[in-house]
PDB file of C-alpha atoms in Angstrom:
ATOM      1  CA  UNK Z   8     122.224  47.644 176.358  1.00 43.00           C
ATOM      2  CA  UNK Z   9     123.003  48.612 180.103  1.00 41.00           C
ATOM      3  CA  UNK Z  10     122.797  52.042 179.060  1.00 40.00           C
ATOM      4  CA  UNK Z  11     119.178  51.723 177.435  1.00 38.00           C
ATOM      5  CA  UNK Z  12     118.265  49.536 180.711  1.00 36.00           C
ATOM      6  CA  UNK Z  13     119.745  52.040 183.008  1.00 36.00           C
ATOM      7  CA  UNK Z  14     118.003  54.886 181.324  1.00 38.00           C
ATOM      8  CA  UNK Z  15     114.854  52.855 181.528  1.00 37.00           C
ATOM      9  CA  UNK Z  16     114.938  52.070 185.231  1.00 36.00           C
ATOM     10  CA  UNK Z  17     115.620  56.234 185.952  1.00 37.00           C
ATOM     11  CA  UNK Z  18     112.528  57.252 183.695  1.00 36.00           C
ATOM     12  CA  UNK Z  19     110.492  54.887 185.730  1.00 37.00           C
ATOM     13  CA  UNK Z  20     111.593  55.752 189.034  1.00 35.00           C
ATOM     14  CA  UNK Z  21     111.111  59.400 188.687  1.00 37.00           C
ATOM     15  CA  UNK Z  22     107.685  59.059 186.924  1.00 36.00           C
ATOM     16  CA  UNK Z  23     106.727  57.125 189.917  1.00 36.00           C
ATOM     17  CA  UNK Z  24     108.349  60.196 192.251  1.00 38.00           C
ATOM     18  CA  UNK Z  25     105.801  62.197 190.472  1.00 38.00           C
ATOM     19  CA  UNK Z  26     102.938  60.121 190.721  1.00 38.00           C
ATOM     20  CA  UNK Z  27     103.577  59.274 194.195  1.00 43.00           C
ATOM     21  CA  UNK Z  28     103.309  62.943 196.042  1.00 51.00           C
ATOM     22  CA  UNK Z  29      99.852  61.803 198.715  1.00 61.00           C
ATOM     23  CA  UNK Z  30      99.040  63.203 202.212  1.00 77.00           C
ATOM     24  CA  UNK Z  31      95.547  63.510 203.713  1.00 75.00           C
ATOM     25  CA  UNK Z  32      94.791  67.039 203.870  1.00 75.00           C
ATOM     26  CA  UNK Z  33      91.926  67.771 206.451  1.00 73.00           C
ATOM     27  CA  UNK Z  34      88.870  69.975 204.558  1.00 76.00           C
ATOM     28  CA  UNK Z  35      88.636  73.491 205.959  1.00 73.00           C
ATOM     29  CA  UNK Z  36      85.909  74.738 208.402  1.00 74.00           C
ATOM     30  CA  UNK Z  37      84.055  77.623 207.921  1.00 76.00           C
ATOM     31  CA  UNK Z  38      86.161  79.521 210.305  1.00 73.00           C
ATOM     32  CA  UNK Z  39      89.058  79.318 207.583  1.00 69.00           C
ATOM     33  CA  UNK Z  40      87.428  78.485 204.225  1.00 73.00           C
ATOM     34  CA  UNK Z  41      89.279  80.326 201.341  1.00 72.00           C
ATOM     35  CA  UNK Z  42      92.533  80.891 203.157  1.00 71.00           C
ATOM     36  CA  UNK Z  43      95.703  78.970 202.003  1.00 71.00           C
ATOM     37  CA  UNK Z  44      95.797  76.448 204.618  1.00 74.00           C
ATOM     38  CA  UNK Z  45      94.621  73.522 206.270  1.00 72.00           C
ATOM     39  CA  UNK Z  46      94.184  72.861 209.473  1.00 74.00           C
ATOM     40  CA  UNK Z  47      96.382  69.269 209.924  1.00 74.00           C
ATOM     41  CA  UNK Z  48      97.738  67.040 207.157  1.00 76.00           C
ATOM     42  CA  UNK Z  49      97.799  63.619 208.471  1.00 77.00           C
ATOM     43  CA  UNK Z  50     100.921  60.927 206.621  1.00 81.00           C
ATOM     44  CA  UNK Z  51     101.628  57.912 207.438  1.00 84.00           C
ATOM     45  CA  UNK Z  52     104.786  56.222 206.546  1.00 87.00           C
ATOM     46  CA  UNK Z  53     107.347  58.126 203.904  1.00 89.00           C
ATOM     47  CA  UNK Z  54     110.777  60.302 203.988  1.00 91.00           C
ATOM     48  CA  UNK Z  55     110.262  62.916 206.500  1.00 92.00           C
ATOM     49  CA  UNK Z  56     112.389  66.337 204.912  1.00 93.00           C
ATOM     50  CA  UNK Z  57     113.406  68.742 207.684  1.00 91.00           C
ATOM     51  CA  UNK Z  58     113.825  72.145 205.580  1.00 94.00           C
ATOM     52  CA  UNK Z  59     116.315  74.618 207.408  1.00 94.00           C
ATOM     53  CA  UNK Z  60     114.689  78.480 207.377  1.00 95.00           C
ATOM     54  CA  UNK Z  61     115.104  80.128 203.971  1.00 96.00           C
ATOM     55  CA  UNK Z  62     115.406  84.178 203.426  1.00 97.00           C
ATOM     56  CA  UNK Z  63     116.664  85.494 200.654  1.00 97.00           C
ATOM     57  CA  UNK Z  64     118.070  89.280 200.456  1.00 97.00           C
ATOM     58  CA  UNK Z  65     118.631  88.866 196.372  1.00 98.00           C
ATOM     59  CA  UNK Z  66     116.474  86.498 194.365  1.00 98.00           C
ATOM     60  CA  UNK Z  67     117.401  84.239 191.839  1.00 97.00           C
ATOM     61  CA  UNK Z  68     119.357  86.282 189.153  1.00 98.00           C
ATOM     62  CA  UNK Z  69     121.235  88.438 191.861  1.00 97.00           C
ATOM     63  CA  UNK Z  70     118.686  91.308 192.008  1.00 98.00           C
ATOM     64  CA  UNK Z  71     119.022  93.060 195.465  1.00 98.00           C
ATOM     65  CA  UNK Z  72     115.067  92.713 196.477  1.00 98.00           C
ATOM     66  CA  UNK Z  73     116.063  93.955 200.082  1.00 97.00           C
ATOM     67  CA  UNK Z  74     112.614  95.185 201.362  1.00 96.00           C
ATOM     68  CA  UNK Z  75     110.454  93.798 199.083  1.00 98.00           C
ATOM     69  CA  UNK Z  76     108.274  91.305 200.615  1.00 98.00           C
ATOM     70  CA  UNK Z  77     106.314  89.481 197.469  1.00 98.00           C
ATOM     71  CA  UNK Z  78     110.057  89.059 195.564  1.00 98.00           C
ATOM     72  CA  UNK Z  79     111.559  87.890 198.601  1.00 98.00           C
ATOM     73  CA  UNK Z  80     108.392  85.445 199.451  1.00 98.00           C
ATOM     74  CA  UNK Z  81     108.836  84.191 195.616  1.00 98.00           C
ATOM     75  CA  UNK Z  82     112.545  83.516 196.247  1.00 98.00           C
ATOM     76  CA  UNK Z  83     112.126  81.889 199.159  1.00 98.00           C
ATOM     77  CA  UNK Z  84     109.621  79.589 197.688  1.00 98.00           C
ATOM     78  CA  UNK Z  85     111.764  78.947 194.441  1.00 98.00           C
ATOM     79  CA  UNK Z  86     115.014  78.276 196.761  1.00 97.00           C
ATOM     80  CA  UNK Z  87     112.531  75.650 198.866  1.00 97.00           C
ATOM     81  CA  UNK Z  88     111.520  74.151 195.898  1.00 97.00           C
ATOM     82  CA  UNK Z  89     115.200  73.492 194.655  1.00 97.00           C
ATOM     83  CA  UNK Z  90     116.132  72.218 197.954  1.00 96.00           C
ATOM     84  CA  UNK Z  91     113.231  69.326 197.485  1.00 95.00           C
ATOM     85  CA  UNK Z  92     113.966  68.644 194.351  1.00 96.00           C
ATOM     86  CA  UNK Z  93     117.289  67.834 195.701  1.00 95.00           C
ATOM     87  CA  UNK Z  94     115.707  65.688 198.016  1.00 94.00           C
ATOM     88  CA  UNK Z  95     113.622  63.784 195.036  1.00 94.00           C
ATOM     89  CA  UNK Z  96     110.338  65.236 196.292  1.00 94.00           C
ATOM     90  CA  UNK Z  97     108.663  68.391 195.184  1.00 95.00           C
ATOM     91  CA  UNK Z  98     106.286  71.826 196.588  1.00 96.00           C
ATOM     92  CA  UNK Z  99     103.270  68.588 196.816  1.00 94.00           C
ATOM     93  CA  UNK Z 100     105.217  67.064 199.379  1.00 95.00           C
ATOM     94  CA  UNK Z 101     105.008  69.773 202.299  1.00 95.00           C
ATOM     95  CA  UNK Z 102     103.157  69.303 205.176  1.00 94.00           C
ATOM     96  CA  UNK Z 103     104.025  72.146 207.489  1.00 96.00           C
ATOM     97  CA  UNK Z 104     105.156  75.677 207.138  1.00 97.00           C
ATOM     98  CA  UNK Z 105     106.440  78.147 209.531  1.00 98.00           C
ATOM     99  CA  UNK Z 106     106.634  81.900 207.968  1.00 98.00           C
ATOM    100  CA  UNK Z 107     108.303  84.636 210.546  1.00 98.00           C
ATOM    101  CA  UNK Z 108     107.762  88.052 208.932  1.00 98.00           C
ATOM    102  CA  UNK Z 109     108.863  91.098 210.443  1.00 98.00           C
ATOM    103  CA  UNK Z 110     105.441  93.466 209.420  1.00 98.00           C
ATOM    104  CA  UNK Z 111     102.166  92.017 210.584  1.00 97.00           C
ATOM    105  CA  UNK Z 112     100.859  93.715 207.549  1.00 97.00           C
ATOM    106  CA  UNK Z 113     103.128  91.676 205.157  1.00 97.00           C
ATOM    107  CA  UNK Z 114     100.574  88.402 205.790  1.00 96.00           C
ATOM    108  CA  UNK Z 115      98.482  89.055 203.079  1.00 96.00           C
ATOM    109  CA  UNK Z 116     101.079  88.911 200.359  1.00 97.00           C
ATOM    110  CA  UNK Z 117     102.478  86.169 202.215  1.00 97.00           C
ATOM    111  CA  UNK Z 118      99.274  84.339 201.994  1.00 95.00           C
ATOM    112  CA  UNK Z 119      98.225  84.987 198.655  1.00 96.00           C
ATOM    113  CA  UNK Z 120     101.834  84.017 197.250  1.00 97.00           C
ATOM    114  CA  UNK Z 121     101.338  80.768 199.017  1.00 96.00           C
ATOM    115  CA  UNK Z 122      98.271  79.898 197.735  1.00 95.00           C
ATOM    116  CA  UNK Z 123      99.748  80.143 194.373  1.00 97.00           C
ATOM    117  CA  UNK Z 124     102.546  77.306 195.443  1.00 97.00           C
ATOM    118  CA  UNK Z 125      99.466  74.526 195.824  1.00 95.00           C
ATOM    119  CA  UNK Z 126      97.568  75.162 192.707  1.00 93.00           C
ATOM    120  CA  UNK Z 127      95.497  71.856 193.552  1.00 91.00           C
ATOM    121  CA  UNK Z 128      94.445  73.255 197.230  1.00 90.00           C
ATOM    122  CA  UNK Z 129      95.792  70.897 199.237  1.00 89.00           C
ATOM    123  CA  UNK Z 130      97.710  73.750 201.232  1.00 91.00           C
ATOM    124  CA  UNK Z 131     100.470  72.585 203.816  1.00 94.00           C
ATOM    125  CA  UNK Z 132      99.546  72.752 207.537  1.00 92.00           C
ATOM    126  CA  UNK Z 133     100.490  76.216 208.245  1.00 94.00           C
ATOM    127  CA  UNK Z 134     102.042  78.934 210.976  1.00 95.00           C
ATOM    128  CA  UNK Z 135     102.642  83.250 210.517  1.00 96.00           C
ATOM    129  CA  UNK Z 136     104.581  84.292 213.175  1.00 97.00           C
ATOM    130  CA  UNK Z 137     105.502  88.191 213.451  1.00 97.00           C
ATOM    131  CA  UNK Z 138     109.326  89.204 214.582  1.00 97.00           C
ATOM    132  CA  UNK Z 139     110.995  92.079 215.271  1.00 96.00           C
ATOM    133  CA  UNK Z 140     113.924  91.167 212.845  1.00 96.00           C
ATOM    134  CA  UNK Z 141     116.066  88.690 210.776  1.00 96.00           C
ATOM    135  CA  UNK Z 142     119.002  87.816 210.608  1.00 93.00           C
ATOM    136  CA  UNK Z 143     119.960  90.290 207.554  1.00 94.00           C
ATOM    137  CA  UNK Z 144     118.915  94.110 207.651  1.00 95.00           C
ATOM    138  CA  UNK Z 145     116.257  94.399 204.703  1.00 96.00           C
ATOM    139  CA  UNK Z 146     114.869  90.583 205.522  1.00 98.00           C
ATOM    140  CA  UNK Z 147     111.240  90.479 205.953  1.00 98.00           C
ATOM    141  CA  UNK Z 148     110.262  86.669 205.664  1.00 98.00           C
ATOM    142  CA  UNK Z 149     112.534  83.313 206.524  1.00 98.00           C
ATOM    143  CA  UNK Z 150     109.773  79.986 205.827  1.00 98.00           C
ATOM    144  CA  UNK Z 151     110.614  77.446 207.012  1.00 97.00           C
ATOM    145  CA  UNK Z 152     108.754  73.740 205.780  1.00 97.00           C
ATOM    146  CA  UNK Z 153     108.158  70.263 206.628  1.00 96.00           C
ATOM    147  CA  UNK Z 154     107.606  67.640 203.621  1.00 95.00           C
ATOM    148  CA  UNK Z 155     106.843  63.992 203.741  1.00 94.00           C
ATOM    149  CA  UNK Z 156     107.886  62.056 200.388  1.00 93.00           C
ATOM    150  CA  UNK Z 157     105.899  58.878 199.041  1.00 91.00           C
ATOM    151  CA  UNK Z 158     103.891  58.393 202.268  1.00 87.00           C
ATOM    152  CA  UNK Z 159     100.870  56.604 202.387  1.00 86.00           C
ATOM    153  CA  UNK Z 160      97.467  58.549 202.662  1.00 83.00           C
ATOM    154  CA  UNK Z 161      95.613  60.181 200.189  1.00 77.00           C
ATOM    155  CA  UNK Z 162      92.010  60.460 199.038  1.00 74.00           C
ATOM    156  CA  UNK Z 163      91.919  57.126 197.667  1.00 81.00           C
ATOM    157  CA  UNK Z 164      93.235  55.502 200.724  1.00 83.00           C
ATOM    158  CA  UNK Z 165      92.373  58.399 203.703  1.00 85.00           C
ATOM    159  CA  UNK Z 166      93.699  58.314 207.265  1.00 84.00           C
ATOM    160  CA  UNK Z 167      92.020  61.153 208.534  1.00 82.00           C
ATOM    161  CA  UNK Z 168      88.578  59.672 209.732  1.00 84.00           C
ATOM    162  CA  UNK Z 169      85.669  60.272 207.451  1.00 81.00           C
ATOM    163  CA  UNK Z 170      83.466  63.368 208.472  1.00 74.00           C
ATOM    164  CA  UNK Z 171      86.809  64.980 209.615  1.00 69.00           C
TER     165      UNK Z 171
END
């Protein structure tokens, strides 16, 4: 009986972590329409989630991927979403992310993987900052993200101002 009660109480809670991911995600101006950003994410209330930089040098099975930047931007993304998940939030719950890439040119893959991480659009405040290295020869990209678990605004109940 405890056991059915427990299991109960567990399936609840984490269908309620899933339901629960909300921000307010400011629209995008022209200036920025169709890029994988916006411009502020507003949250009020929740379980702020510092992330600590991620790079990865081999991805996920132990492949070297040592100068390749879409397998290493993949990994990195993969390794951020296990470290969430750990956290009992998931990729819905960032707010902010900090990319430092070591080739200016790198940004578009950067971008376009990122986009893929937010399949509903509502893309993480967002920074690209270009380096001249990492901390491991054959790095290109450490990310580094903010996330904000069960807080309170989203598009039923906004705090970003309307017309904003």
């Amino acid at each position: 009986m405890k056991r059915t009660i427990l299991a109960a109480a567990t399936l609840a809670i984490a269908s309620f972590a899933n339901l629960a991911h909300a921000a307010d995600y400011m629209s995008q101006n022209e200036r920025i329409k169709g890029r994988s950003y916006s411009p502020a994410v507003v949250t009020e209330g929740g379980r702020i989630v510092w992330l600590a930089g991620e790079s990865a040098t081999t991805d996920l099975q132990g492949k070297d991927i040592k100068g390749d930047m879409e397998a290493q931007t993949r990994t990195v993304f993969a390794l951020i979403e296990q470290t969430l998940k750990r956290a009992g939030g998931s990729m819905k719950d960032i707010v902010s992310l900090t990319a430092y890439m070591t080739d200016p040119r790198n940004g578009p893959t950067y971008s376009k993987i990122r986009g893929e991480q937010f399949p509903d659009k509502n893309y993480p405040a967002s920074a690209q900052i270009t380096i001249s290295n990492l901390a491991v020869p054959g790095m290109l990209i450490e990310i580094h993200a903010i996330a904000v678990i069960n807080d309170k605004c989203s598009k039923p109940q906004p705090c970003i101002p309307p017309g904003n």
